[in-house]
mmCIF file of C-alpha atoms in Angstrom:
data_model
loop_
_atom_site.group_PDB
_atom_site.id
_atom_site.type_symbol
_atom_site.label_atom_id
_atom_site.label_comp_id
_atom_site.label_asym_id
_atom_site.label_seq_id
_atom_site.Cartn_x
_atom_site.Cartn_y
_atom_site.Cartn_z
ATOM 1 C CA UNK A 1 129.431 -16.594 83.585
ATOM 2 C CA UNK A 2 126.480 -17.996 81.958
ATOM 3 C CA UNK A 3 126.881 -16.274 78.790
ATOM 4 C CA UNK A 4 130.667 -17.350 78.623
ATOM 5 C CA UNK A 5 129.504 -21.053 79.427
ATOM 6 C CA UNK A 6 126.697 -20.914 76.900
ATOM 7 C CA UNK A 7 129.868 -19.704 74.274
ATOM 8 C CA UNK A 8 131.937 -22.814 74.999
ATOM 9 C CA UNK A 9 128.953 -24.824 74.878
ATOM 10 C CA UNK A 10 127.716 -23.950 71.525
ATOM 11 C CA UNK A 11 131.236 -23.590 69.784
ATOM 12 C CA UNK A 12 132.757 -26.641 71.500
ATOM 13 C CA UNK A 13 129.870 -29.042 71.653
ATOM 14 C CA UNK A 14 129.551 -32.033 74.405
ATOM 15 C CA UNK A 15 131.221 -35.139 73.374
ATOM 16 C CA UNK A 16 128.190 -37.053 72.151
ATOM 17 C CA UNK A 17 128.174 -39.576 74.785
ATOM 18 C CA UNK A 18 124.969 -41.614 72.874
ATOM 19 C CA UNK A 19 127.463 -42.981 70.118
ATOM 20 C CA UNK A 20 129.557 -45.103 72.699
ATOM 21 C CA UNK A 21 127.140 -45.204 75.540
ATOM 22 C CA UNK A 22 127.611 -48.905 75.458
ATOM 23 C CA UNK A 23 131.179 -48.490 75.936
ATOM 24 C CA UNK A 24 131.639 -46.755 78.477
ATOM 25 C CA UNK A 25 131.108 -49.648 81.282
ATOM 26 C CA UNK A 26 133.548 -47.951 84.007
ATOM 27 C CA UNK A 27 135.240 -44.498 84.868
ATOM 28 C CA UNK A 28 138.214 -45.967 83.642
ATOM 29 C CA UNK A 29 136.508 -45.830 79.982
ATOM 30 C CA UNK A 30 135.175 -43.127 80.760
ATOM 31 C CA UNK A 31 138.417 -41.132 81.388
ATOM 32 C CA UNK A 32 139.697 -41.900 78.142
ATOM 33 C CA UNK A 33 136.777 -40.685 76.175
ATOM 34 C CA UNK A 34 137.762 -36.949 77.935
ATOM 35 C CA UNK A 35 140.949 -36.248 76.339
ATOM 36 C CA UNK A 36 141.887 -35.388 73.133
ATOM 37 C CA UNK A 37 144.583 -38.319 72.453
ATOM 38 C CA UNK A 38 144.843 -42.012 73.338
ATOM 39 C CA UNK A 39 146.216 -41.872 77.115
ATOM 40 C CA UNK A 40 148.487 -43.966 78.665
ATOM 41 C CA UNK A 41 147.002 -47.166 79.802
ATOM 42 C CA UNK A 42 148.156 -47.373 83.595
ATOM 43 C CA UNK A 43 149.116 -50.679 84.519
ATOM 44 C CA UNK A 44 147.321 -50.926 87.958
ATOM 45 C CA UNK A 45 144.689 -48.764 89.246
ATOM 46 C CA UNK A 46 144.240 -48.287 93.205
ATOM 47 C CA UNK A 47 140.805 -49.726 94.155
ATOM 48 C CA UNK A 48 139.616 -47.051 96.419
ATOM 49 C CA UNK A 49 135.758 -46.516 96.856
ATOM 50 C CA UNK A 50 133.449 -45.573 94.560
ATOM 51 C CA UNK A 51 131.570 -42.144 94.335
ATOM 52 C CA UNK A 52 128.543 -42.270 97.029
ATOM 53 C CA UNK A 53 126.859 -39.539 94.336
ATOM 54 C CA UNK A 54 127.740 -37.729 91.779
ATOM 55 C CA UNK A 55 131.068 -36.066 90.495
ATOM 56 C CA UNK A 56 132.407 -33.100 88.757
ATOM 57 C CA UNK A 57 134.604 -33.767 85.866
ATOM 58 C CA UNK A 58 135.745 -31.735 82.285
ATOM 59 C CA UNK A 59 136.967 -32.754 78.869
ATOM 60 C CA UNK A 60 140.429 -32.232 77.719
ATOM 61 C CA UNK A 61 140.521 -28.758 75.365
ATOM 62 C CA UNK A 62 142.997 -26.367 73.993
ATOM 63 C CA UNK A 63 147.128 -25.894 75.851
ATOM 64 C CA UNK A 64 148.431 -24.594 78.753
ATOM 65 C CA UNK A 65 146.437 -21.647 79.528
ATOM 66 C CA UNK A 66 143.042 -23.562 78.742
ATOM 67 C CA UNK A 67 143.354 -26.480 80.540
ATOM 68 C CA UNK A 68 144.650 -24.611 83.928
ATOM 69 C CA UNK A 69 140.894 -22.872 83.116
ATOM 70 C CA UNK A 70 139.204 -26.578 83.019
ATOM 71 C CA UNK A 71 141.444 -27.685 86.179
ATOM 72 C CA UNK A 72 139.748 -24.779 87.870
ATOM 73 C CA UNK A 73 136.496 -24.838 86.758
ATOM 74 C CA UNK A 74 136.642 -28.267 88.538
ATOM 75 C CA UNK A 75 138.082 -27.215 91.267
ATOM 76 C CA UNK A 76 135.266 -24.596 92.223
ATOM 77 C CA UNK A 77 132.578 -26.534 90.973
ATOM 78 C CA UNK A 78 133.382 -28.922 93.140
ATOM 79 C CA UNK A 79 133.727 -26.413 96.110
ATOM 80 C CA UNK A 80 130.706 -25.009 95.300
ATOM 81 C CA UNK A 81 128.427 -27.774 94.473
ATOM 82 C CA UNK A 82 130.273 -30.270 97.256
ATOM 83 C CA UNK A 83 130.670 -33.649 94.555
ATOM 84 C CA UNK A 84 133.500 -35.148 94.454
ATOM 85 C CA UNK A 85 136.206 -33.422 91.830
ATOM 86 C CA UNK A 86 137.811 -35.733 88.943
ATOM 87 C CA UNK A 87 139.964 -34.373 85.950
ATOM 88 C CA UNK A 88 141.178 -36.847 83.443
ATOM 89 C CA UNK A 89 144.690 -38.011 83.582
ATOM 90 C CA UNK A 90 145.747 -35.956 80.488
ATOM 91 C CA UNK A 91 145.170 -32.688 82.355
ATOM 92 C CA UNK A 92 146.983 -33.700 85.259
ATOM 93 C CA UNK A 93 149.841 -34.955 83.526
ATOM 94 C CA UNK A 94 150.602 -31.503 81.914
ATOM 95 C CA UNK A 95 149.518 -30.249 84.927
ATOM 96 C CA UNK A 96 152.451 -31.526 87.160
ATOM 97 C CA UNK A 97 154.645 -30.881 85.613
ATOM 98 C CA UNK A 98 154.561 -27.225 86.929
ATOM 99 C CA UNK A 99 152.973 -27.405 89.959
ATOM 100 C CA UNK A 100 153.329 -29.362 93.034
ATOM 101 C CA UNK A 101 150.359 -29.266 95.415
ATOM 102 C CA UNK A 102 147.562 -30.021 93.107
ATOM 103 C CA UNK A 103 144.323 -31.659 95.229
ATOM 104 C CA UNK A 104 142.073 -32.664 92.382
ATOM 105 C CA UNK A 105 142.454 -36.539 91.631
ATOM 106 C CA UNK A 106 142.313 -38.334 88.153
ATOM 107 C CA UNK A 107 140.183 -41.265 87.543
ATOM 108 C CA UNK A 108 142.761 -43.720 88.899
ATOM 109 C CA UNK A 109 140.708 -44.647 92.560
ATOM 110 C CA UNK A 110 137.841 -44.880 91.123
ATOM 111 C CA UNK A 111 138.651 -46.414 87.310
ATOM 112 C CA UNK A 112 136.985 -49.815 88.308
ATOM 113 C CA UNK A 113 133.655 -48.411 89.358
ATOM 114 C CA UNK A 114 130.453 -48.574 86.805
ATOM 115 C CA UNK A 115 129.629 -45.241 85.329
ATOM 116 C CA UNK A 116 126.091 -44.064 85.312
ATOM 117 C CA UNK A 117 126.187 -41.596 81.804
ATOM 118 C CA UNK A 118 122.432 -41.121 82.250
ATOM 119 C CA UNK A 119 123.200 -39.118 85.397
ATOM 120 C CA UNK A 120 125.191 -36.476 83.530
ATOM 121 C CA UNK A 121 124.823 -32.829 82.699
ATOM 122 C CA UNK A 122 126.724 -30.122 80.938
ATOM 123 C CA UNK A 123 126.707 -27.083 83.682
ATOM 124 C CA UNK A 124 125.862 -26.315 87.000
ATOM 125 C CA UNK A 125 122.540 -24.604 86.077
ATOM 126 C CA UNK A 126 121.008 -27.904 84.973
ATOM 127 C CA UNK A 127 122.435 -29.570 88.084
ATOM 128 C CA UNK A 128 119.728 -30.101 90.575
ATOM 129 C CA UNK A 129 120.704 -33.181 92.861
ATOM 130 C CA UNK A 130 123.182 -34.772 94.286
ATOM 131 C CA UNK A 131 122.969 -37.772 92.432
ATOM 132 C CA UNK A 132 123.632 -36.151 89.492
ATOM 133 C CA UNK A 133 127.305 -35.347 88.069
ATOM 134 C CA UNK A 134 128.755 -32.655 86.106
ATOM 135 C CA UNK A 135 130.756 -32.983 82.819
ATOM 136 C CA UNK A 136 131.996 -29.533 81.717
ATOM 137 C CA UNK A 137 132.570 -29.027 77.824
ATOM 138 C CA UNK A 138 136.021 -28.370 76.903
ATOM 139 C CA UNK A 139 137.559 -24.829 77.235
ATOM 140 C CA UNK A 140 134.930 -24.524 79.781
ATOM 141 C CA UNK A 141 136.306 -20.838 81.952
ATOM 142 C CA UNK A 142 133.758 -20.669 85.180
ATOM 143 C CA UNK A 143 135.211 -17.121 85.578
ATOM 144 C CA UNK A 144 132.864 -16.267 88.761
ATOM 145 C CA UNK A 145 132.870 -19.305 90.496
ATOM 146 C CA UNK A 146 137.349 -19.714 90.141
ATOM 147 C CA UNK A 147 137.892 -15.811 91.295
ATOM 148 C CA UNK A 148 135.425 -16.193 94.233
ATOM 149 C CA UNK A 149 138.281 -17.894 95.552
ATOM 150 C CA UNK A 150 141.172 -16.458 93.713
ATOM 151 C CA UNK A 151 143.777 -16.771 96.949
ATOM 152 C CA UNK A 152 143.306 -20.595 97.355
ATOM 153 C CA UNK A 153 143.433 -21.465 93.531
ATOM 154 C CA UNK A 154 147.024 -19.492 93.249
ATOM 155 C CA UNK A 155 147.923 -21.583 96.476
ATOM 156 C CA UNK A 156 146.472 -24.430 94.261
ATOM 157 C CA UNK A 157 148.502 -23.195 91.443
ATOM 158 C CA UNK A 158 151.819 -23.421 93.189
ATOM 159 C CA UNK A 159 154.303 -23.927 90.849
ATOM 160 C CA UNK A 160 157.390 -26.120 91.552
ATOM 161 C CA UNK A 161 161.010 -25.426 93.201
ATOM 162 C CA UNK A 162 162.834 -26.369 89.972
ATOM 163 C CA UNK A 163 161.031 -23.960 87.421
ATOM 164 C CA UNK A 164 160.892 -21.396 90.604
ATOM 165 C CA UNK A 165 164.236 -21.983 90.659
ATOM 166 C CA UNK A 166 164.718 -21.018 87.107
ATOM 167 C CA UNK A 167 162.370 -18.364 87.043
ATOM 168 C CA UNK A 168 164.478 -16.576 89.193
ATOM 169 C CA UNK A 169 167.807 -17.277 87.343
ATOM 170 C CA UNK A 170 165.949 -15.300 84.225
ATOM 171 C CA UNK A 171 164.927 -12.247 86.268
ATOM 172 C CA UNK A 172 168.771 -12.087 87.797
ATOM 173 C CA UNK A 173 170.098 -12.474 84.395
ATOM 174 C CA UNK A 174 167.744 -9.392 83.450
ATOM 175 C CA UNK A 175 169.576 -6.935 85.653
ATOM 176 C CA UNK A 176 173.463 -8.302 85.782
ATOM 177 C CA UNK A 177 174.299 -4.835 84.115
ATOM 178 C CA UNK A 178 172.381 -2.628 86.677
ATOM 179 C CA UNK A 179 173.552 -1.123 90.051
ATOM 180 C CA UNK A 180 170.600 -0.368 91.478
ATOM 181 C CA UNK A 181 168.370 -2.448 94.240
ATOM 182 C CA UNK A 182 164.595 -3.164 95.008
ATOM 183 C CA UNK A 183 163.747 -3.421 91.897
ATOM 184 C CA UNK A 184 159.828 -3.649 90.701
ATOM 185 C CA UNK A 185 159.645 -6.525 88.236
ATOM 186 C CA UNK A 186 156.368 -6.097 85.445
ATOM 187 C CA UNK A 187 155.989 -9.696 83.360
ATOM 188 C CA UNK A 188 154.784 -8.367 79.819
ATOM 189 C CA UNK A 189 153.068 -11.099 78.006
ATOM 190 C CA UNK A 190 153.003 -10.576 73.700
ATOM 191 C CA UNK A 191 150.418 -13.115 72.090
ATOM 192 C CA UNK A 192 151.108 -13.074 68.354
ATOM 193 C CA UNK A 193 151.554 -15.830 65.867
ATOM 194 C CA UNK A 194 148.642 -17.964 66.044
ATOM 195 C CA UNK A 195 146.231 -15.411 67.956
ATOM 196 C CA UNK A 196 146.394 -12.869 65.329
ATOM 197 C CA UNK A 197 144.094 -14.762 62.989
ATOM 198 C CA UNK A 198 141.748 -15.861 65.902
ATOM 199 C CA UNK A 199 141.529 -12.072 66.770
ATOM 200 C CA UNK A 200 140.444 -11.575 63.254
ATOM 201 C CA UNK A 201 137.949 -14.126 63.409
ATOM 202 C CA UNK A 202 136.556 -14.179 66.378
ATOM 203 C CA UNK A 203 136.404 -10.824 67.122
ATOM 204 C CA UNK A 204 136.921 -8.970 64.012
ATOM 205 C CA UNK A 205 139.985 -7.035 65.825
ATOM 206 C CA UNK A 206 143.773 -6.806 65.062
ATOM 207 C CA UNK A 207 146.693 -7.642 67.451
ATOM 208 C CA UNK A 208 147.657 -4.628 70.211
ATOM 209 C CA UNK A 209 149.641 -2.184 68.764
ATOM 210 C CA UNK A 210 153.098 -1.470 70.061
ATOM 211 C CA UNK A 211 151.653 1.904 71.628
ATOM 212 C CA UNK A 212 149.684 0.079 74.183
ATOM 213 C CA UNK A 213 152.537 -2.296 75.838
ATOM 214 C CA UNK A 214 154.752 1.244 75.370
ATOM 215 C CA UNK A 215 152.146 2.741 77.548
ATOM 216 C CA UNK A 216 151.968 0.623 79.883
ATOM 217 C CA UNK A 217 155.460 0.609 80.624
ATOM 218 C CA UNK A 218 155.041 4.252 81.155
ATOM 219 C CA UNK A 219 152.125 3.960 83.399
ATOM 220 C CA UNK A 220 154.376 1.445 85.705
ATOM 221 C CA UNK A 221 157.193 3.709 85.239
ATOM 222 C CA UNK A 222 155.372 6.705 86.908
ATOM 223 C CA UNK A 223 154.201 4.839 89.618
ATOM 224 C CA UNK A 224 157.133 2.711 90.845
ATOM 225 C CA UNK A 225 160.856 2.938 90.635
ATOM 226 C CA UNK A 226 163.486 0.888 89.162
ATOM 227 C CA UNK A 227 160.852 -0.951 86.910
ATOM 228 C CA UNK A 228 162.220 -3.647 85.078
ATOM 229 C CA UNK A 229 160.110 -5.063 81.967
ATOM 230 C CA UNK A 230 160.116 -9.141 81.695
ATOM 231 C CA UNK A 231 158.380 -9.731 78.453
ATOM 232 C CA UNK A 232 157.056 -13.254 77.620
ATOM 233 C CA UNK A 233 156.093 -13.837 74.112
ATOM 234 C CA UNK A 234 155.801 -16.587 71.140
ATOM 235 C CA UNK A 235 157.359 -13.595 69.239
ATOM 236 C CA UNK A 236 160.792 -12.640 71.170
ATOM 237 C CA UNK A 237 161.950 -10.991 68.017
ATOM 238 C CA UNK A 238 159.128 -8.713 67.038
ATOM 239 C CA UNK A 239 159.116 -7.816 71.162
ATOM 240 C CA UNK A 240 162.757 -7.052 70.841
ATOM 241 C CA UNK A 241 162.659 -5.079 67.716
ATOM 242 C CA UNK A 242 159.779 -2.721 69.005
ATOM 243 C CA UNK A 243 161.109 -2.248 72.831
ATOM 244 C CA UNK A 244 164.503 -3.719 73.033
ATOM 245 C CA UNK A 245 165.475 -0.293 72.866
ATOM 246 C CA UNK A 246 164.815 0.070 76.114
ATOM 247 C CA UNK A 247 167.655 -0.342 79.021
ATOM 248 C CA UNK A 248 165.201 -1.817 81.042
ATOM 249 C CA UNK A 249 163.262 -4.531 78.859
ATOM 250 C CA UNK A 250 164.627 -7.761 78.803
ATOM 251 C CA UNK A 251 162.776 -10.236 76.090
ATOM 252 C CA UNK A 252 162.778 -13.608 77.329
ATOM 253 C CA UNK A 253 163.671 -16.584 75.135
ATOM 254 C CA UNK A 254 165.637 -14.158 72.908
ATOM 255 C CA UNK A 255 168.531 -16.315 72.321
ATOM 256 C CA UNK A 256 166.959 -19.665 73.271
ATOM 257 C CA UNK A 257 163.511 -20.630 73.520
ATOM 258 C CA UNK A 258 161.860 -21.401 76.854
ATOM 259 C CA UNK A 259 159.143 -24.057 77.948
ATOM 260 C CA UNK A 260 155.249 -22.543 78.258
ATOM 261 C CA UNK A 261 156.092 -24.080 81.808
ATOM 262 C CA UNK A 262 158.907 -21.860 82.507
ATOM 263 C CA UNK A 263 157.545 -19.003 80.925
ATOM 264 C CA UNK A 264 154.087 -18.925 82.726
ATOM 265 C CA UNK A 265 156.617 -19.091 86.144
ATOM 266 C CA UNK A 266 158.406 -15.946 84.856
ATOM 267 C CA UNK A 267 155.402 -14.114 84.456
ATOM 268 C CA UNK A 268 153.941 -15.756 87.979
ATOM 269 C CA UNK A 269 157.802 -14.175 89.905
ATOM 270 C CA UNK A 270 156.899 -10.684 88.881
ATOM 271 C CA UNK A 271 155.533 -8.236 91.078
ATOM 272 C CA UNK A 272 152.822 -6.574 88.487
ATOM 273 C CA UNK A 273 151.433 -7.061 85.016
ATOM 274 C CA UNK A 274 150.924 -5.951 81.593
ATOM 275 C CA UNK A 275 148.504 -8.819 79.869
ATOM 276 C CA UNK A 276 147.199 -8.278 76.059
ATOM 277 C CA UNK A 277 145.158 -11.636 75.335
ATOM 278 C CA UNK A 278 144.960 -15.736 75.852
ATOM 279 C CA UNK A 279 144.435 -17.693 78.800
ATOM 280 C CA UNK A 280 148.159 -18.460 79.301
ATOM 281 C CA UNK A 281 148.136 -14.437 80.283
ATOM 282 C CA UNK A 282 145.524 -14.241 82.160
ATOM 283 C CA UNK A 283 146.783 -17.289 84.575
ATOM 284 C CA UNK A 284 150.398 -15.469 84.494
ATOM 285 C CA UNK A 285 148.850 -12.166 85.942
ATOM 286 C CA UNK A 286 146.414 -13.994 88.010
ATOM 287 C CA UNK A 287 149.549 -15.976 89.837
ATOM 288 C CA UNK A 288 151.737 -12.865 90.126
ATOM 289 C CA UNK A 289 148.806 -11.256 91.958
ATOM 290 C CA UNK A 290 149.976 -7.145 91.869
ATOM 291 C CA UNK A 291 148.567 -4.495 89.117
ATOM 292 C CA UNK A 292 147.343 -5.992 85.642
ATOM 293 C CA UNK A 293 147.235 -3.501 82.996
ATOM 294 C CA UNK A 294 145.560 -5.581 80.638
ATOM 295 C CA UNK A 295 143.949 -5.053 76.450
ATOM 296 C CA UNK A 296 140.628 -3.841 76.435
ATOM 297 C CA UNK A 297 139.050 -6.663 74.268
ATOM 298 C CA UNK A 298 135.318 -6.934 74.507
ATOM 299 C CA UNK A 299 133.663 -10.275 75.058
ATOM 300 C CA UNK A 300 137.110 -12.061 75.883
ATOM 301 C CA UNK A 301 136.922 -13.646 79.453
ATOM 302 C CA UNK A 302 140.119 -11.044 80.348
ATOM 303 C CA UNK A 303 137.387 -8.118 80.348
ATOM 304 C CA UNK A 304 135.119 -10.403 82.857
ATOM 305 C CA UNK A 305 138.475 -10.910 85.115
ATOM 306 C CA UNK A 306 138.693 -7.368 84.832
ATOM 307 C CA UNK A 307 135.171 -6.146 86.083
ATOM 308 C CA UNK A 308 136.173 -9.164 89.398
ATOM 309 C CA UNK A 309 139.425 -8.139 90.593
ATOM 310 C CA UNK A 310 140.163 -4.790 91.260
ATOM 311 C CA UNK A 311 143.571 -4.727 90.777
ATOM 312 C CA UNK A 312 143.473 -5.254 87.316
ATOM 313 C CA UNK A 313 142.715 -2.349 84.677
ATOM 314 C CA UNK A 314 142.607 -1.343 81.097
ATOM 315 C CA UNK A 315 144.617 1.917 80.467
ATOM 316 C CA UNK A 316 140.917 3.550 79.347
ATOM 317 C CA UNK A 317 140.258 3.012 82.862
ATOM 318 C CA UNK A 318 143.465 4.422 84.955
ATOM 319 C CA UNK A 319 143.810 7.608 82.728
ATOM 320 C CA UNK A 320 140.135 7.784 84.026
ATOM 321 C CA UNK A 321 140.970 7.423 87.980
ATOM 322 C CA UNK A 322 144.148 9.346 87.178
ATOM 323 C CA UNK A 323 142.799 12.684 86.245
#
């Protein structure tokens, strides 16, 4: 966890606070100096009580996948440090718009209170009292801290009737031409377009091969019956061109493209997992709880998730317990 913290830290430095110290009078200022863009001015704010000490809070980083990860990391820091949770309203806004039971607050109670930047740090190993709050750099992933609680942050992560709703419409449409019943569902998620150059640059890797999302199919195949493949991907036609061969793949947003929202609830209504790379992946298998056969990819947080939850394995390691 450290060394992952110490990553987004030096690669995605602290907002430099010092330049507009004198700026930032209240946590309403504040807010808007987390997130990326200009947010939405809110008209009123409710005037509830101000923090007794400090809080836990994160700047706005990266999409989907990346900014569940900073809702999180708030989330257990919180938990685990017992200050009061904040996330800035452009989190939350992207945020509920897939899921409906979400406890951590923006800035809106407490926008008319004076902030105290002096009494900020970047991580929870230079936190040492109470008084003191917590800003988290963005694309911060508290890996250790999130997954010691990994049932009540999927209960967190509840996502909504509609895109449930719809979720379920895809996986129906995926067997109309089959007969049989109790079937096994296995969301396959296929990060290419973008992530093929960060593989290259970050970690001096290519993309997964076809062989490894062919052999994980396989490895579900042996163990359960009437497997059907749900594959999620920014790449529907390379997916379909290398396993829409199969009777029992079915390539999401094919014909017509789907929301991130609804296809991170596709992946979350599966039963089990194959998971190459990204955070969006990682949250998909994480919410669809099951087997993950995920990409062995050193020093990406999927091979810390990996070592934490023991249903989730690279194939390396089941050929190894399958001998």
């Amino acid at each position: 966890m450290c060394i992952i913290s110490f990553l987004h830290v030096f690669f995605f430095p602290l907002y430099d606070m010092s330049t507009t110290r004198g700026n930032l009078r209240t946590y309403m200022d504040f807010e808007q100096s987390l997130c990326m863009n200009n947010i939405r001015k809110r008209k009123t704010w409710k005037h509830g009580r101000c923090p007794r000490y400090g809080i836990v809070t994160i700047m706005q980083g990266g999409r989907l996948g990346n900014q569940m990860w900073e809702y999180a990391s708030v989330w257990a820091l919180a938990r685990r440090t017992g200050l009061e949770p904040y996330v800035p309203q452009c989190i939350r806004v992207k945020l509920d718009q897939l899921f409906e039971q979400l406890t951590v607050p923006t800035f809106e109670e407490i926008g008319h209170c004076p902030v105290e930047i002096n009494y900020f740090v970047k991580s929870l190993e230079a936190w040492n009292y109470t008084n003191q709050s917590i800003i988290l750099p963005k694309y911060s992933i508290q890996i250790d801290l999130v997954l010691t609680w990994v049932q009540d942050i999927v209960q967190e992560f509840t996502i909504n009737k509609k895109l449930l709703k719809k979720s379920q419409q895809v996986l129906h449409l995926a067997i109309k031409d089959f007969q049989m019943k109790n079937y096994t569902f296995v969301g396959v998620h296929v990060r290419r377009t973008d992530y093929i150059g960060y593989l290259k640059r970050k970690h001096n890797t290519q993309p997964a091969e076809p062989i490894f999302y062919k052999t994980a199919m396989k490895i579900f195949e042996k163990k359960y019956q009437n497997v059907v493949f749900i594959v999620v991907s920014d790449d529907p036609l390379w997916c379909w061109k290398k396993f829409g061969y199969k009777s029992n793949v079915y390539v999401a947003s094919k014909q017509q493209k789907n929301s991130p929202a609804l296809d991170l609830a596709i992946l979350a209504s599966c039963n089990h997992s194959v998971y190459d790379y990204g955070t969006f992946g990682e949250w998909g298998a994480i919410l669809a709880g099951g087997e993950t056969i995920y990409y062995n990819l050193s020093h990406h947080s999927s091979a810390r998730i990996g070592q934490l939850m023991k249903n989730w394995q690279t194939i390396e390691e089941y050929q190894r317990n399958h001998i």
